[in-house]
Coordinates of C-alpha atoms and ligand atoms in Angstrom, one line a residue:
X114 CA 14.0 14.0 -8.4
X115 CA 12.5 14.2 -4.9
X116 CA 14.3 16.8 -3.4
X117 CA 12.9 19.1 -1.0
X118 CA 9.3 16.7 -0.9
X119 CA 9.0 15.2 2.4
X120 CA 7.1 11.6 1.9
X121 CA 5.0 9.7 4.6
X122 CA 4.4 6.2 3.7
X123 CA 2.2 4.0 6.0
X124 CA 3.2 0.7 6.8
X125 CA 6.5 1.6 6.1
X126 CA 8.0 -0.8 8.3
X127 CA 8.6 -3.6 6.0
X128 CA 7.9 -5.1 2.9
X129 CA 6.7 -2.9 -0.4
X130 CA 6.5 0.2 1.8
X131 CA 10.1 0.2 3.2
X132 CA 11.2 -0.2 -0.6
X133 CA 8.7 3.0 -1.2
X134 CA 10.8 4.6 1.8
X135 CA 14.3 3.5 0.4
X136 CA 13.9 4.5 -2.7
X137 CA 11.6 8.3 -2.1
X138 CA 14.8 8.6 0.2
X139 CA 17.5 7.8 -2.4
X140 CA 15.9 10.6 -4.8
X141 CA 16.0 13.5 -2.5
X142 CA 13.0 13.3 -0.6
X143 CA 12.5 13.5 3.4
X144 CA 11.2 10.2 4.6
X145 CA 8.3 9.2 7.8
X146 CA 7.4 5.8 7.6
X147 CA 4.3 4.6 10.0
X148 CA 3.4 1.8 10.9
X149 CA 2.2 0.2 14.4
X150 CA 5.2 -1.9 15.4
X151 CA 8.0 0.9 16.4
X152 CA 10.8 -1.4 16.2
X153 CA 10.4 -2.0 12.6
X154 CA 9.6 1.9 11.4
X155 CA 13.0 2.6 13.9
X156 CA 15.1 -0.3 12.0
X157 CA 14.1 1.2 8.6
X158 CA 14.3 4.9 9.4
X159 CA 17.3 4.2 10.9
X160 CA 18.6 2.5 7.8
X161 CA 17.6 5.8 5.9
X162 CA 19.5 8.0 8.7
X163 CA 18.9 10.9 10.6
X164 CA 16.7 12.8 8.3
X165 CA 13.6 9.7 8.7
X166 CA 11.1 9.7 10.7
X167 CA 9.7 6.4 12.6
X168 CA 6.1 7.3 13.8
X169 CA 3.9 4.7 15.4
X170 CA 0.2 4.8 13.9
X171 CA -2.3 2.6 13.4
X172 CA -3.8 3.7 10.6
X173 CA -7.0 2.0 11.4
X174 CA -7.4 4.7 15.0
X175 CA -9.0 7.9 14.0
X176 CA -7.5 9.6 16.6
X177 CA -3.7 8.2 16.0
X178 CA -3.8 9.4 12.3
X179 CA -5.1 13.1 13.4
X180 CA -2.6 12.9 16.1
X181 CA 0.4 12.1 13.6
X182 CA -1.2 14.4 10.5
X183 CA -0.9 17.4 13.1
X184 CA 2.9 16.9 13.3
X185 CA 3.4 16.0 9.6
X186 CA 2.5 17.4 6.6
X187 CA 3.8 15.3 3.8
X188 CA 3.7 16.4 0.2
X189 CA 3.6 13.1 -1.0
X190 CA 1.1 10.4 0.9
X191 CA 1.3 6.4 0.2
X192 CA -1.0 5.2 1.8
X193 CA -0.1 1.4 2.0
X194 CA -0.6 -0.2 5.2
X195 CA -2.8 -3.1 5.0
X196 CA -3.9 -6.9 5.8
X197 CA -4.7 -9.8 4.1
X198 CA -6.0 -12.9 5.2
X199 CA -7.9 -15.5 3.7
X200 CA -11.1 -17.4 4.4
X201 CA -13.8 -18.5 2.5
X202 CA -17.4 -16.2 2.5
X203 CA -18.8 -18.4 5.1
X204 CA -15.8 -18.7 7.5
X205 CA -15.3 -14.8 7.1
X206 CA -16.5 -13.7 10.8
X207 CA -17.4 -10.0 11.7
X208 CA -14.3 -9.4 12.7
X209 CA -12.4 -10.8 9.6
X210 CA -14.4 -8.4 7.5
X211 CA -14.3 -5.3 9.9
X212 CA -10.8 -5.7 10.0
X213 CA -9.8 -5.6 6.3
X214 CA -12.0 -2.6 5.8
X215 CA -10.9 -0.6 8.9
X216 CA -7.4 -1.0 8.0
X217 CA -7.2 -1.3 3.7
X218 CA -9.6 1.1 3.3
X219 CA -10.8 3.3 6.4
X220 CA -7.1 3.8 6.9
X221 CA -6.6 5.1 3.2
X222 CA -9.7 7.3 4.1
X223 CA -8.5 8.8 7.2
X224 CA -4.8 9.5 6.0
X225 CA -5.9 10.8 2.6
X226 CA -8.6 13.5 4.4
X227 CA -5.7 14.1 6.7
X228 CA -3.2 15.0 4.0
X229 CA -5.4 16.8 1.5
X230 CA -6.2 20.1 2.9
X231 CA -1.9 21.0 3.1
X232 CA -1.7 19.5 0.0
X233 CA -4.5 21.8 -1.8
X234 CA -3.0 24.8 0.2
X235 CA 0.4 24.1 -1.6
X236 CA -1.2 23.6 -5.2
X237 CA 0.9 20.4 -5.0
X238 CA 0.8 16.9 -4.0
X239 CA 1.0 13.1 -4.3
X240 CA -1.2 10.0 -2.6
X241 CA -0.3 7.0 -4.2
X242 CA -2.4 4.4 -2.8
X243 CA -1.3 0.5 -2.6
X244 CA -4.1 -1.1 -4.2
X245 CA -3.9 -4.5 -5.7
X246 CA -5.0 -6.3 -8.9
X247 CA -7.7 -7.5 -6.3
X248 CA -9.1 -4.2 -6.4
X249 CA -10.2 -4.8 -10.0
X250 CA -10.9 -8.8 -9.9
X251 CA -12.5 -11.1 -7.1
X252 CA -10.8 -14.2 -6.5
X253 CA -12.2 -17.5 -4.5
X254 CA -11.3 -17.1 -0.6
X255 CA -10.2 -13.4 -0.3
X256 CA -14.0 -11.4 0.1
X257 CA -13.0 -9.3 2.4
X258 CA -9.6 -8.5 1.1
X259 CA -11.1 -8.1 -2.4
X260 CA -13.9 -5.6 -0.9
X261 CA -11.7 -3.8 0.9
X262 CA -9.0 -3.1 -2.0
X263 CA -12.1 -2.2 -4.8
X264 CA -12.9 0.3 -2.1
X265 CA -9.6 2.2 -2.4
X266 CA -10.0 2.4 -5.8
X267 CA -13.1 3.5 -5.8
X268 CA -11.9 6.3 -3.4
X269 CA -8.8 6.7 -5.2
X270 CA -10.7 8.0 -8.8
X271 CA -12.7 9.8 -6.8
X272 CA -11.1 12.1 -4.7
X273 CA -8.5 12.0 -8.3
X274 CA -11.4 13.7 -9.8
X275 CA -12.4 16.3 -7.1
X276 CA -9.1 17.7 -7.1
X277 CA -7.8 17.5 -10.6
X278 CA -7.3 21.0 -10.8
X279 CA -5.5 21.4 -8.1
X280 CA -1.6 19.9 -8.7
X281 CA -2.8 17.4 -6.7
X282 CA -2.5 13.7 -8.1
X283 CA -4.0 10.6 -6.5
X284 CA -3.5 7.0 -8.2
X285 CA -3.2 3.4 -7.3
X286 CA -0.6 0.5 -7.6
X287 CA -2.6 -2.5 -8.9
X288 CA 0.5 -5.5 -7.7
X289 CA 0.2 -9.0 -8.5
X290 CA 1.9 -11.2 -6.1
X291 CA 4.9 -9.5 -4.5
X292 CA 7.8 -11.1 -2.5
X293 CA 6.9 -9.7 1.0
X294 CA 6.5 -11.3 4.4
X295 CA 2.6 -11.1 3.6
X296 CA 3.5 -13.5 0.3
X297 CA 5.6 -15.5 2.5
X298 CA 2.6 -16.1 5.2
X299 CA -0.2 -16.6 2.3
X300 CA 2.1 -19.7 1.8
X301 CA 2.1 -20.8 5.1
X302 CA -1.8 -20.9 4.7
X303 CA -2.0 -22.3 2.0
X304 CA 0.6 -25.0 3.8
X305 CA -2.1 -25.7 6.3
X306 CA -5.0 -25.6 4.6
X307 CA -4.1 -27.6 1.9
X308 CA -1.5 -29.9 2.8
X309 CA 0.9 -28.5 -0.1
X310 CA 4.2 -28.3 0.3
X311 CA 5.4 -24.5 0.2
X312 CA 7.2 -25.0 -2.7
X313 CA 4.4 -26.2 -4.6
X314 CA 2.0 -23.5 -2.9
X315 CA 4.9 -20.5 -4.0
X316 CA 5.0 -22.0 -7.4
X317 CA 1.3 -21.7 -7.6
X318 CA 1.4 -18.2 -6.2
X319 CA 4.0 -17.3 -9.5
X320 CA 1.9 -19.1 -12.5
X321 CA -0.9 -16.5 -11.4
X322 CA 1.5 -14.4 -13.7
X323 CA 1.9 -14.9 -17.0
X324 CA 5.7 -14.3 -16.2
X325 CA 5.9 -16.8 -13.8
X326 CA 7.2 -15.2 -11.1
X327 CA 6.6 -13.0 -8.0
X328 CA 6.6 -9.3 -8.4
X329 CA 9.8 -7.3 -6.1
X330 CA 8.8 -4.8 -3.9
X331 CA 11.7 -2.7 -5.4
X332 CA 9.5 -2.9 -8.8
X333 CA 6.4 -1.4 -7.0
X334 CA 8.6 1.3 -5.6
X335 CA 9.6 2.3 -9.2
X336 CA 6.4 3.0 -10.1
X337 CA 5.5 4.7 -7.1
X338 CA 8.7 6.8 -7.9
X339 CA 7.4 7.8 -11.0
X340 CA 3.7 8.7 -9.7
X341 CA 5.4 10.7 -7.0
X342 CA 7.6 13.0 -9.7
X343 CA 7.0 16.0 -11.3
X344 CA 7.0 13.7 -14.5
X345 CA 4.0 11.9 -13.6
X346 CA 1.5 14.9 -13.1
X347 CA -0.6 14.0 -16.3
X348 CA -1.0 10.3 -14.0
X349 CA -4.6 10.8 -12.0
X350 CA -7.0 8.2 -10.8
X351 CA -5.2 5.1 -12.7
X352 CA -5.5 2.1 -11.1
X353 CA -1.9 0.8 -12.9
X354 CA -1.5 -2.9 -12.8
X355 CA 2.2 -4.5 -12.1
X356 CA 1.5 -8.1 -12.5
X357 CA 2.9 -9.4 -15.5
X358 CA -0.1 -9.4 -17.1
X359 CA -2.6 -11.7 -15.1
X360 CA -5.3 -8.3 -15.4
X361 CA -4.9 -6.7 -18.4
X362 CA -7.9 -3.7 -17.4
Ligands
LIG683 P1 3.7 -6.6 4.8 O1 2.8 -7.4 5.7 O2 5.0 -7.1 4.6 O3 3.7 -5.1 5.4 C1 2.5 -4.5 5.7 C2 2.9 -3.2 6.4 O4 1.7 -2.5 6.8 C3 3.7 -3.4 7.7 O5 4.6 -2.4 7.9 C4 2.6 -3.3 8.8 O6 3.2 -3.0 10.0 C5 1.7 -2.2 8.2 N1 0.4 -2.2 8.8 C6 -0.5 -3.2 8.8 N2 -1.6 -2.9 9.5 C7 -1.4 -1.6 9.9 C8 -2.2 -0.6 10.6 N3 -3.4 -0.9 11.1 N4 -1.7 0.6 10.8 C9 -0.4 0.9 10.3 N5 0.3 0.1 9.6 C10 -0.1 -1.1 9.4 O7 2.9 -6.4 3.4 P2 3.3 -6.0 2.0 O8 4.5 -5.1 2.0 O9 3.4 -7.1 1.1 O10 2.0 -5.1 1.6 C11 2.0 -3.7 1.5 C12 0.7 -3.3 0.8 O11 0.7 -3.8 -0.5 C13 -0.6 -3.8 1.4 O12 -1.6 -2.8 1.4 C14 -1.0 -5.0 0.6 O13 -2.4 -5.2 0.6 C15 -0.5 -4.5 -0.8 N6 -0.3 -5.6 -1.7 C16 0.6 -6.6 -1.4 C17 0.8 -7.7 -2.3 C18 1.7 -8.8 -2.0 O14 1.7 -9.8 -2.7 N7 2.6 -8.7 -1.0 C19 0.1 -7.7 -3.6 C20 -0.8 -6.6 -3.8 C21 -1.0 -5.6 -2.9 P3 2.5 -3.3 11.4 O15 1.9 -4.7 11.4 O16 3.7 -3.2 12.4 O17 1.5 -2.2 11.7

């Protein structure tokens, strides 16, 4: 389905991006994943084998993203690095803030201008960005989280617009709660702020869906699949929602 595509996926060290990575590579395609801590992008490109790439980027650095865009020039982008961390508006320091943008949503920025121009010269492409159902509802506690993730969907519609023409796609994965790491530390908050147990705070976490239960980053990377194929060229600029049906726009 993917064969002869070479995918980057950022932050594909872990979590939803290393099932984006798995799966791209099951269907044929070349795999980079890129994230900042080498020893994860080596673990999963070496679960892949010796056709992956492991690049070190933070996606956040300017610099680091022209560096590894100058080596690389994927047909298909995901652009799904990011943080999340909670606080409420008034806790939420400087740095809090500038962090979540720099990284959610600069970092979608810098890869996306980064992988355009090949993309345009090809008359073909893919940037699938990892959005959130926060990118299309606020919730108490996660401001800058919430900002940052309506941002890439802003930029996602947009730049899906400017180059509709083109065979170029661009679209975002709305998830609901997913079973990752970044789940498993939301508990953990939660745990401390709260005094909950983390059973009670994970079963809180799952009746946000109206299925009761977390989403599996294997799930996310089926949709992504299907953005990323030749099947899915009539997808552009959706924001597409796999929550069970907490947002239903
Ligand atoms: P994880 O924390 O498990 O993984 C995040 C990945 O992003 C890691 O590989 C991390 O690696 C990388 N990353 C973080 N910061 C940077 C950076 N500055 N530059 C490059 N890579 C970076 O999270 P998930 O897999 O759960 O989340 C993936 C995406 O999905 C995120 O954008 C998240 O917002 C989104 N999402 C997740 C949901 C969930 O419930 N889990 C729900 C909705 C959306 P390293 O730290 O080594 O750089």
């Amino acid at each position: 389905m993917l064969t002869g595509k070479t995918a980057l996926i950022t932050g594909g060290g872990r979590g939803i991006g290393r099932a984006i990575a798995l799966t791209f590579a099951q269907h044929g395609a070349r795999v980079a994943v890129a994230a900042r801590t080498r020893e994860q992008v080596e673990t999963v490109a070496g679960e892949i084998g010796d056709d992956a790439l492991a690049l070190v980027c933070d996606v956040s650095n300017s610099a680091n993203v022209a560096q590894m865009f100058a080596a690389l020039k994927p047909d298909i982008l995901v652009n799904n690095a990011g943080i999340a961390e909670s606080a409420t508006l008034p806790n939420t320091t400087d740095e809090l803030w500038h962090r979540h943008l720099a990284i959610n949503l600069t970092g979608t920025f810098y890869c996306t201008r980064a992988a355009l121009p090949a993309m345009l010269e090809r008359g073909w492409g893919r940037i699938i960005n990892i959005a959130s159902i926060a990118a299309k509802a606020g919730a108490p506690y996660i401001s800058a989280y919430a900002a940052s993730k309506h941002g890439v969907l802003g930029l996602t519609r947009s730049v899906a617009l400017e180059v509709a023409t083109s065979g170029v796609t661009v679209n975002a994965i709305c998830p609901g709660y997913v079973d990752t790491e970044m789940v498993s530390r939301g508990v953990q908050q939660i745990t401390a702020k709260t005094g909950r147990s983390a059973e009670e705070a994970l079963e809180a976490l799952k009746r946000m869906s109206p299925q009761n239960r977390l989403v599996t980053a294997e799930e996310v990377a089926a949709l992504a699949l299907l953005l990323a194929s030749e099947e899915g060229r009539g997808i552009n600029g959706q924001g597409i929602n796999i929550d069970g049906g907490s947002v239903l726009f």
